[in-house]
């Protein structure tokens, strides 16, 4: 039985000793392959929207077995943090079904969504973690803060402070995190929505930066920060510091495990098992209040690939059916702002997530590698999600739409250099904070195409 986070810290020092190379092979690769065979997990690579309740249940059971048998590896101590089945179940039972974010009339309640839930997903706008020049940060976040459809906000990471590069684990990281939070608060003040809840301190690469944000002038108890796990089923003491810091300060803990589709766990089914097991373990080792679902494709990175979208969908459905919890899914397309393909990718990703039981977060355009994001695609993400819920779209109807969209954008994965699009200041007027005519015209054109496909986006 776990009575406090100190019990978990003790296990990180007293658990079985394992070398990192042995962990990857013996504790992730081999057992995951065995579980995929044992539970007969498979997927039709031509299908993107999962529509097999029994398969979702088997993924959940395989993940539960993996979480119990494998545990979590603490990379600093080279020891395994083990949990009993009863403790994993305790974590699932305690997972919040509702979570208040933000203050006053701007507050929103995150909730555990169901498959084909008629309630619209919450729209968490921003480009989480994307490296962002300081001079673009404030206008960029304002571009999505001002959108009425947006419920919650996040942001990229500040890469420079007064023209000086930020270095992890140094005083410059403290300055960067606090600069980020001040600009977020200023942006919300300017758009007249000061109480909106945030996922912030994205500039905190280490727990030093996270600690620097732990003050109500920066991160409030009604805001969230990241507590990450690494690939695969690994945590470090730095992220355990973040979890421990939240115990009395009270920020919401967003667990983040970016499992790789095509990586150590294999293709879609194996990756789904590891992702679901990571959530189960994160309830305990990350003290998760909600989960960020952000798998990546080992080759293409983007969440808009077939395998990643299927994996997001099956994991969301597995939890919706077996252990409802709050899952917020990231959208990180291959394409960047100013491109038609970005809007197709966002729409496809949002359809799968909304149907499968997730909330929407994004958009981290251009693989989240460059500041080529804007408020327009965040608006679009929300409009698509709302339309899916409002029309009570079925899984089969969603599949047909996503297949049509794939035909419009899948070619970008074979482009040399991807499809990065344009920087924010090339698609938005920095004075008015409105999209330029060309970018807005593309948005209305793609909206008309979605309407022709049967999705009444407005």
Coordinates of C-alpha atoms in Angstrom, one line a residue, residues 155-365:
X155 CA 2.6 27.8 -24.9
X156 CA 6.0 27.2 -26.4
X157 CA 9.3 27.5 -24.5
X158 CA 11.3 30.7 -24.3
X159 CA 14.7 30.2 -25.9
X160 CA 16.3 33.5 -25.2
X161 CA 16.1 36.1 -22.4
X162 CA 17.1 39.6 -23.4
X163 CA 18.9 38.1 -26.4
X164 CA 20.9 35.6 -24.4
X165 CA 20.5 31.9 -24.9
X166 CA 18.8 29.9 -22.2
X167 CA 20.8 27.1 -20.7
X168 CA 19.2 24.2 -18.8
X169 CA 19.9 24.0 -15.1
X170 CA 21.4 27.4 -14.9
X171 CA 20.0 30.8 -13.6
X172 CA 19.0 31.6 -17.2
X173 CA 16.4 28.8 -17.0
X174 CA 14.8 30.6 -13.9
X175 CA 14.7 33.8 -15.8
X176 CA 13.1 32.1 -18.9
X177 CA 10.4 30.4 -17.0
X178 CA 9.4 33.5 -15.1
X179 CA 9.5 35.6 -18.2
X180 CA 7.2 33.0 -19.9
X181 CA 4.7 33.1 -17.1
X182 CA 4.7 36.9 -17.0
X183 CA 4.1 37.1 -20.7
X184 CA 1.3 34.6 -20.4
X185 CA -0.4 36.6 -17.7
X186 CA 0.1 39.8 -19.7
X187 CA -1.4 38.2 -22.8
X188 CA -4.5 37.0 -20.9
X189 CA -4.9 40.5 -19.5
X190 CA -4.7 42.1 -22.9
X191 CA -7.4 39.8 -24.4
X192 CA -9.6 40.3 -21.3
X193 CA -9.6 36.7 -20.1
X194 CA -7.3 36.8 -17.0
X195 CA -8.7 33.7 -15.3
X196 CA -8.1 31.1 -18.0
X197 CA -6.4 27.9 -16.8
X198 CA -2.9 27.2 -18.2
X199 CA -0.5 24.4 -18.8
X200 CA 2.7 26.4 -18.4
X201 CA 6.3 26.5 -17.3
X202 CA 7.1 25.0 -20.7
X203 CA 10.5 26.7 -20.5
X204 CA 11.3 24.5 -17.4
X205 CA 13.5 21.9 -19.0
X206 CA 14.7 20.9 -15.5
X207 CA 13.0 20.9 -12.1
X208 CA 14.9 24.1 -11.3
X209 CA 12.7 25.9 -13.7
X210 CA 9.6 24.2 -12.4
X211 CA 10.4 25.2 -8.9
X212 CA 10.9 28.8 -10.1
X213 CA 7.3 28.8 -11.3
X214 CA 5.8 27.5 -8.1
X215 CA 4.3 30.7 -6.9
X216 CA 0.7 32.0 -7.3
X217 CA 2.1 35.0 -9.3
X218 CA 3.3 32.4 -11.8
X219 CA 1.6 29.0 -11.6
X220 CA -1.6 29.0 -9.6
X221 CA -3.1 25.8 -8.0
X222 CA -5.7 25.9 -10.8
X223 CA -2.9 25.7 -13.5
X224 CA -1.0 22.7 -14.7
X225 CA 2.7 21.8 -15.2
X226 CA 4.3 18.7 -16.8
X227 CA 5.6 15.7 -15.0
X228 CA 7.2 13.6 -17.7
X229 CA 8.1 10.0 -18.2
X230 CA 10.7 9.0 -20.8
X231 CA 10.8 6.3 -23.5
X232 CA 9.8 3.8 -22.4
X233 CA 8.5 3.5 -18.8
X234 CA 11.4 5.5 -17.4
X235 CA 11.5 8.4 -15.0
X236 CA 14.3 10.5 -13.5
X237 CA 14.6 12.1 -10.1
X238 CA 14.3 15.5 -11.8
X239 CA 10.7 14.7 -12.8
X240 CA 10.1 13.1 -9.4
X241 CA 11.1 16.5 -7.9
X242 CA 8.3 18.1 -10.0
X243 CA 5.8 15.6 -8.6
X244 CA 7.0 16.1 -5.0
X245 CA 6.9 19.9 -5.4
X246 CA 3.2 19.7 -6.3
X247 CA 2.2 17.9 -3.1
X248 CA 1.9 21.1 -1.1
X249 CA 2.0 23.8 -3.7
X250 CA -0.9 22.2 -5.5
X251 CA -0.5 22.7 -9.2
X252 CA -2.2 20.2 -11.4
X253 CA 0.1 17.4 -12.6
X254 CA -0.1 16.6 -16.3
X255 CA 1.6 13.3 -16.9
X256 CA 3.4 13.1 -20.3
X257 CA 4.8 9.9 -21.9
X258 CA 5.7 10.3 -25.5
X259 CA 5.8 6.6 -26.5
X260 CA 7.2 6.0 -30.0
X261 CA 5.1 4.1 -32.5
X262 CA 7.6 1.9 -34.3
X263 CA 10.1 2.1 -31.4
X264 CA 11.0 -0.3 -28.6
X265 CA 7.4 -1.4 -28.2
X266 CA 6.9 -2.1 -31.9
X267 CA 4.0 -0.9 -34.1
X268 CA 0.6 0.4 -33.1
X269 CA -0.6 -2.4 -30.7
X270 CA 2.6 -2.7 -28.8
X271 CA 3.0 1.0 -28.5
X272 CA -0.6 1.3 -27.3
X273 CA 0.1 -1.2 -24.5
X274 CA 3.2 0.7 -23.3
X275 CA 1.3 4.0 -23.6
X276 CA -1.6 2.7 -21.5
X277 CA 0.8 1.2 -19.0
X278 CA 2.6 4.5 -18.7
X279 CA -0.6 6.2 -17.8
X280 CA -1.4 3.6 -15.1
X281 CA 2.1 4.0 -13.6
X282 CA 1.9 7.8 -13.9
X283 CA -1.1 7.9 -11.6
X284 CA 1.4 6.9 -8.9
X285 CA 4.9 7.9 -9.9
X286 CA 3.9 11.3 -11.5
X287 CA 0.9 11.9 -9.2
X288 CA -1.1 12.5 -12.3
X289 CA -4.2 14.6 -12.2
X290 CA -4.7 14.1 -15.9
X291 CA -2.8 12.6 -18.8
X292 CA -1.3 14.1 -21.9
X293 CA -1.5 11.7 -24.8
X294 CA 1.4 12.5 -27.1
X295 CA 2.8 9.5 -28.9
X296 CA 5.2 10.1 -31.8
X297 CA 6.0 8.3 -34.9
X298 CA 9.6 7.0 -34.8
X299 CA 10.2 8.2 -38.4
X300 CA 7.7 10.9 -39.2
X301 CA 7.3 12.4 -35.6
X302 CA 3.8 13.8 -36.4
X303 CA 0.7 12.8 -34.5
X304 CA -1.2 12.9 -37.8
X305 CA 0.3 9.7 -39.1
X306 CA -2.0 6.6 -39.4
X307 CA -0.3 4.7 -36.6
X308 CA -0.2 7.5 -34.1
X309 CA -3.8 8.5 -34.7
X310 CA -4.9 4.9 -34.3
X311 CA -2.8 4.5 -31.1
X312 CA -4.3 7.7 -29.7
X313 CA -7.8 6.4 -30.4
X314 CA -7.3 2.9 -29.0
X315 CA -5.7 4.1 -25.8
X316 CA -8.5 6.7 -25.2
X317 CA -11.1 4.1 -25.9
X318 CA -9.4 1.5 -23.6
X319 CA -9.6 3.9 -20.7
X320 CA -13.1 5.2 -21.5
X321 CA -14.3 1.6 -21.4
X322 CA -12.3 0.3 -18.4
X323 CA -11.1 3.1 -16.2
X324 CA -12.4 6.6 -17.2
X325 CA -9.9 9.4 -16.7
X326 CA -9.1 12.8 -18.1
X327 CA -7.0 12.4 -21.3
X328 CA -5.9 15.5 -23.3
X329 CA -4.4 14.6 -26.7
X330 CA -1.7 16.6 -28.4
X331 CA -1.9 17.5 -32.1
X332 CA 1.5 17.9 -33.7
X333 CA 1.2 17.9 -37.5
X334 CA 4.0 17.6 -40.0
X335 CA 2.9 20.8 -41.7
X336 CA 3.3 24.4 -40.6
X337 CA 1.2 27.5 -40.6
X338 CA 0.3 28.9 -44.0
X339 CA -0.2 25.5 -45.6
X340 CA -3.4 23.8 -46.6
X341 CA -2.0 20.4 -45.4
X342 CA -1.8 21.7 -41.8
X343 CA -5.5 22.2 -41.7
X344 CA -6.2 18.8 -43.2
X345 CA -3.9 17.2 -40.6
X346 CA -5.4 19.1 -37.7
X347 CA -8.9 18.1 -38.9
X348 CA -8.1 14.4 -39.2
X349 CA -6.4 14.3 -35.8
X350 CA -9.2 16.2 -34.1
X351 CA -11.8 13.8 -35.5
X352 CA -10.1 10.7 -34.2
X353 CA -9.4 12.2 -30.7
X354 CA -12.9 13.6 -30.3
X355 CA -14.7 10.4 -31.3
X356 CA -12.4 8.3 -29.1
X357 CA -12.9 10.2 -25.8
X358 CA -10.1 12.8 -25.6
X359 CA -9.8 16.5 -25.2
X360 CA -7.9 18.6 -27.8
X361 CA -4.5 20.3 -27.3
X362 CA -2.5 22.1 -29.9
X363 CA -1.4 23.0 -32.4
X364 CA 2.3 22.1 -32.4
X365 CA 2.7 22.7 -36.1

